[in-house]
Short mmCIF file of C-alpha atoms in Angstrom, two decimals:
data_model
loop_
_atom_site.label_atom_id
_atom_site.label_comp_id
_atom_site.label_asym_id
_atom_site.label_seq_id
_atom_site.Cartn_x
_atom_site.Cartn_y
_atom_site.Cartn_z
CA MET A 277 20.10 49.24 -6.28
CA LYS A 278 21.93 46.59 -4.21
CA TYR A 279 19.28 46.91 -1.49
CA LYS A 280 16.43 46.37 -3.98
CA SER A 281 18.17 43.33 -5.40
CA THR A 282 18.46 41.75 -1.94
CA LEU A 283 14.76 42.32 -1.27
CA LEU A 284 13.91 40.71 -4.61
CA LEU A 285 16.11 37.70 -3.78
CA ILE A 286 14.41 37.24 -0.37
CA PHE A 287 11.01 37.45 -1.97
CA CYS A 288 11.86 34.90 -4.66
CA THR A 289 13.24 32.48 -2.01
CA ALA A 290 9.93 32.40 -0.18
CA SER A 291 7.69 32.40 -3.23
CA VAL A 292 8.24 31.33 -6.85
CA PHE A 293 5.48 32.66 -9.09
CA GLY A 294 2.94 32.40 -6.29
CA GLN A 295 4.24 29.04 -5.10
CA ASP A 296 5.04 28.96 -1.38
CA ILE A 297 8.11 26.76 -1.26
CA ASN A 298 8.18 26.83 2.54
CA TYR A 299 4.62 25.44 2.87
CA SER A 300 4.26 21.72 3.78
CA VAL A 301 1.47 19.27 4.58
CA ASP A 302 1.18 16.45 7.07
CA THR A 303 1.71 13.24 5.08
CA SER A 304 -0.43 11.32 7.58
CA ARG A 305 -3.42 13.00 5.95
CA PHE A 306 -2.78 10.90 2.84
CA LEU A 307 -2.56 7.27 1.85
CA ILE A 308 0.47 6.74 -0.41
CA HIS A 309 1.51 3.78 -2.53
CA GLU A 310 4.73 3.64 -4.53
CA VAL A 311 5.06 1.33 -7.59
CA ASN A 312 8.09 0.31 -9.57
CA VAL A 313 6.50 0.22 -13.01
CA LYS A 314 9.47 -1.73 -14.38
CA THR A 315 9.03 -4.74 -12.13
CA SER A 316 5.37 -4.59 -10.99
CA GLU A 317 2.29 -5.77 -12.81
CA LEU A 318 0.55 -2.39 -13.03
CA LYS A 319 -2.28 -2.23 -15.54
CA PHE A 320 -5.28 -0.14 -16.52
CA TYR A 321 -8.70 -1.78 -16.64
CA TRP A 322 -12.14 -0.77 -17.96
CA LYS A 323 -14.01 -3.86 -19.28
CA ASP A 324 -13.58 -7.59 -18.94
CA ASP A 325 -13.08 -10.09 -21.78
CA LYS A 326 -16.87 -10.13 -22.36
CA GLY A 327 -17.10 -6.37 -22.74
CA LYS A 328 -18.69 -5.77 -19.32
CA ARG A 329 -17.42 -2.76 -17.37
CA PHE A 330 -15.74 -3.67 -14.18
CA GLY A 331 -17.14 -0.61 -12.37
CA SER A 332 -16.04 -1.45 -8.90
CA ILE A 333 -12.79 -2.57 -7.29
CA GLN A 334 -14.70 -5.57 -5.90
CA ASN A 335 -15.54 -6.71 -9.42
CA LEU A 336 -11.94 -6.31 -10.63
CA LYS A 337 -10.70 -8.23 -7.58
CA GLY A 338 -13.04 -11.08 -8.34
CA HIS A 339 -11.90 -11.14 -11.95
CA LEU A 340 -8.28 -11.28 -10.98
CA ASN A 341 -8.88 -13.92 -8.40
CA SER A 342 -10.57 -16.10 -11.03
CA ASN A 343 -7.43 -15.80 -13.11
CA ASN A 344 -5.19 -16.75 -10.16
CA LYS A 345 -4.07 -13.22 -9.56
CA GLU A 346 -3.96 -11.35 -6.30
CA LEU A 347 -4.95 -7.67 -6.15
CA VAL A 348 -2.27 -5.61 -4.43
CA PHE A 349 -3.52 -2.11 -5.03
CA ALA A 350 -6.29 -0.42 -6.97
CA THR A 351 -7.74 3.04 -7.40
CA ASN A 352 -10.11 4.73 -9.85
CA GLY A 353 -8.08 6.06 -12.72
CA GLY A 354 -9.74 9.27 -13.76
CA MET A 355 -13.07 10.76 -14.60
CA TYR A 356 -15.77 9.09 -16.64
CA ALA A 357 -18.94 9.89 -18.63
CA SER A 358 -22.44 9.09 -17.54
CA ASP A 359 -22.30 5.72 -19.40
CA GLY A 360 -19.16 4.76 -17.46
CA SER A 361 -16.82 5.27 -20.40
CA PRO A 362 -13.47 7.08 -19.81
CA GLN A 363 -13.53 10.85 -20.15
CA GLY A 364 -10.79 11.77 -22.60
CA LEU A 365 -7.92 9.56 -23.79
CA TYR A 366 -7.90 5.94 -22.82
CA ILE A 367 -5.41 3.36 -24.14
CA GLU A 368 -5.34 -0.23 -22.95
CA LYS A 369 -2.73 -2.80 -24.04
CA ARG A 370 -1.67 -0.34 -26.86
CA LYS A 371 -5.28 -0.20 -28.17
CA LEU A 372 -6.83 3.27 -28.54
CA ILE A 373 -10.18 2.91 -26.78
CA LYS A 374 -11.09 6.62 -26.56
CA LYS A 375 -9.56 9.61 -28.28
CA LEU A 376 -7.73 12.51 -26.63
CA ASP A 377 -10.04 15.35 -25.50
CA ALA A 378 -8.12 18.50 -26.46
CA LYS A 379 -10.87 20.97 -25.58
CA THR A 380 -9.83 23.79 -23.31
CA ASP A 381 -13.16 25.47 -22.50
CA GLY A 382 -15.26 22.71 -21.06
CA TYR A 383 -16.90 22.58 -17.57
CA GLY A 384 -15.48 21.00 -14.45
CA ASN A 385 -12.16 19.96 -12.99
CA PHE A 386 -11.30 17.86 -16.10
CA TYR A 387 -11.01 21.03 -18.17
CA LEU A 388 -9.17 23.15 -15.60
CA GLN A 389 -6.07 23.90 -17.68
CA PRO A 390 -3.71 22.41 -18.26
CA ASN A 391 -5.12 18.94 -17.90
CA GLY A 392 -2.97 15.98 -18.67
CA VAL A 393 -2.32 12.32 -19.31
CA PHE A 394 -0.75 9.61 -17.18
CA PHE A 395 0.70 6.89 -19.36
CA LEU A 396 3.00 3.95 -19.53
CA SER A 397 5.23 3.43 -22.57
CA LYS A 398 5.68 0.09 -24.20
CA ASN A 399 9.06 0.01 -22.44
CA ARG A 400 7.28 0.23 -19.07
CA GLU A 401 8.33 3.82 -18.30
CA ALA A 402 5.84 6.12 -16.62
CA TYR A 403 5.06 9.67 -17.75
CA ILE A 404 2.66 12.48 -16.92
CA LYS A 405 2.41 15.25 -19.45
CA PRO A 406 0.02 18.16 -20.24
CA THR A 407 -2.52 17.20 -22.90
CA ASN A 408 -1.02 19.52 -25.51
CA GLN A 409 2.26 17.60 -25.33
CA ILE A 410 0.81 14.12 -25.96
CA LYS A 411 1.76 12.13 -29.03
CA ILE A 412 -0.26 8.90 -29.47
CA LYS A 413 2.55 6.44 -30.17
CA ASN A 414 4.42 3.71 -28.24
CA ILE A 415 1.89 3.94 -25.40
CA LEU A 416 0.96 0.82 -23.54
CA TYR A 417 -1.64 2.35 -21.19
CA ALA A 418 -2.95 5.89 -20.88
CA THR A 419 -5.66 7.78 -19.03
CA GLN A 420 -6.52 11.44 -19.27
CA SER A 421 -7.71 13.68 -16.38
CA GLY A 422 -7.25 17.06 -14.97
CA PRO A 423 -6.06 19.37 -13.74
CA MET A 424 -2.35 18.88 -13.73
CA LEU A 425 -1.13 19.48 -10.20
CA LEU A 426 2.54 19.89 -10.88
CA ILE A 427 4.13 20.80 -14.24
CA ASP A 428 7.94 20.54 -14.51
CA GLY A 429 8.29 21.17 -10.72
CA MET A 430 5.87 24.08 -10.62
CA TYR A 431 2.38 24.24 -9.19
CA ASN A 432 -0.50 24.70 -11.59
CA LYS A 433 -1.21 28.41 -11.43
CA HIS A 434 -4.94 27.77 -10.90
CA LEU A 435 -4.36 26.05 -7.53
CA LYS A 436 -4.95 28.32 -4.53
CA LYS A 437 -3.34 27.88 -1.11
CA GLY A 438 -5.97 27.75 1.59
CA SER A 439 -8.81 27.05 -0.81
CA LYS A 440 -12.05 26.02 0.87
CA ASN A 441 -12.90 23.73 -2.05
CA LEU A 442 -12.41 20.50 -0.02
CA HIS A 443 -13.07 16.89 -1.11
CA ILE A 444 -11.60 13.50 -0.92
CA ARG A 445 -9.17 13.48 -3.85
CA ASN A 446 -6.73 11.13 -5.49
CA GLY A 447 -3.87 11.70 -7.87
CA VAL A 448 -0.67 10.26 -9.37
CA GLY A 449 2.91 11.53 -9.61
CA ILE A 450 6.28 10.47 -10.99
CA LEU A 451 9.16 10.20 -8.53
CA PRO A 452 12.76 11.17 -9.37
CA ASN A 453 13.70 7.46 -9.62
CA GLY A 454 10.99 6.84 -12.24
CA ASN A 455 8.66 5.06 -9.81
CA VAL A 456 5.03 6.17 -9.55
CA ILE A 457 3.20 7.20 -6.42
CA PHE A 458 -0.52 7.07 -6.08
CA VAL A 459 -2.05 9.25 -3.44
CA ILE A 460 -5.56 9.53 -1.96
CA SER A 461 -6.50 11.94 0.84
CA ILE A 462 -7.76 10.27 4.00
CA GLU A 463 -9.64 13.48 4.84
CA LYS A 464 -11.05 16.21 2.65
CA THR A 465 -8.36 18.34 1.01
CA ASN A 466 -7.90 21.09 -1.61
CA PHE A 467 -5.93 20.90 -4.83
CA TYR A 468 -3.03 22.91 -3.45
CA ASP A 469 -2.41 20.60 -0.52
CA LEU A 470 -2.62 17.55 -2.74
CA ALA A 471 -0.06 19.14 -5.10
CA THR A 472 2.16 20.01 -2.09
CA LEU A 473 2.25 16.32 -1.00
CA PHE A 474 3.59 15.39 -4.47
CA TYR A 475 6.02 18.33 -4.37
CA GLN A 476 7.33 17.23 -0.96
CA LYS A 477 7.93 13.76 -2.38
CA GLY A 478 10.11 15.16 -5.15
CA CYS A 479 7.70 14.77 -8.03
CA LYS A 480 8.14 17.17 -10.93
CA ASN A 481 4.85 16.18 -12.61
CA ALA A 482 1.59 15.07 -10.91
CA LEU A 483 -2.01 14.70 -12.15
CA TYR A 484 -5.33 14.90 -10.32
CA LEU A 485 -7.45 11.75 -11.02
CA ASP A 486 -10.79 12.32 -9.36
CA GLY A 487 -12.67 13.64 -6.30
CA PHE A 488 -15.20 12.54 -3.74
CA VAL A 489 -16.06 9.29 -5.66
CA SER A 490 -12.46 8.10 -5.30
CA ARG A 491 -11.74 4.80 -3.69
CA THR A 492 -8.50 2.89 -2.98
CA TYR A 493 -7.74 -0.74 -2.17
CA LEU A 494 -4.43 -1.26 -0.37
CA PRO A 495 -4.65 -4.14 2.12
CA GLY A 496 -0.89 -3.86 2.84
CA LYS A 497 -1.80 -0.64 4.69
CA ASN A 498 -5.11 -1.95 6.07
CA TRP A 499 -7.14 0.12 3.56
CA GLU A 500 -9.80 -1.85 1.69
CA GLN A 501 -12.44 0.14 -0.21
CA LEU A 502 -14.10 -2.26 -2.61
CA ASP A 503 -17.24 -0.27 -3.54
CA GLY A 504 -17.73 2.46 -6.09
CA SER A 505 -18.81 2.69 -9.70
CA PHE A 506 -15.96 3.86 -11.96
CA GLY A 507 -14.77 4.04 -15.48
CA VAL A 508 -11.00 3.26 -15.55
CA ILE A 509 -9.40 1.41 -12.67
CA ILE A 510 -5.61 1.37 -12.23
CA ALA A 511 -4.45 -1.74 -10.45
CA GLU A 512 -1.35 -3.65 -9.34
CA SER A 513 -1.53 -7.39 -9.03
CA LYS A 514 0.76 -10.36 -8.49
#
């Protein structure tokens, strides 16, 4: 009995419910940007004051420049419908723009369960939670996407190590200090490796935002992608 217990302990050390805790990824494969949400000007954007969708990072940059703001960072903030509207929950400046999509049987990555919501509270605290845990109150900004990559420190069970489903992908995670990290893969990657990057950084919860259409603007790291046609854009300015 003692011998069997030792074998079980060794097995659990190497793998926790299918999660290979000894596996790691090369961080140079990813562009990473950390944001202190308490002190930075991080906002979610969809349409301008005239009701026109920004669409591209270039358009958002121009809008901010015209208001004497400098764009520091931007990335597309989740999936969108054919008309450019956010897919699933979207809250901007405490206003509910689009309702939570609680379906669990839809098609595509968005509905790979559990999906989730990245949101900022009115107190400027960042959270990522599965969709079924979301309560629409005291939220300043929110965007829904899927799948969740990490849930309470565990990989989403649907993510497969070594998967050949490779694309450029971006996502967001919450660090132990409460800061947020945004990640986009520089080369094509699978969900498992993207989740692993967040795991290595100490995130307990992380959310996939979108795939091959993803773009990121981060001139501080010599990365300037201004094209694209998106729904929600998450941006930091000063």
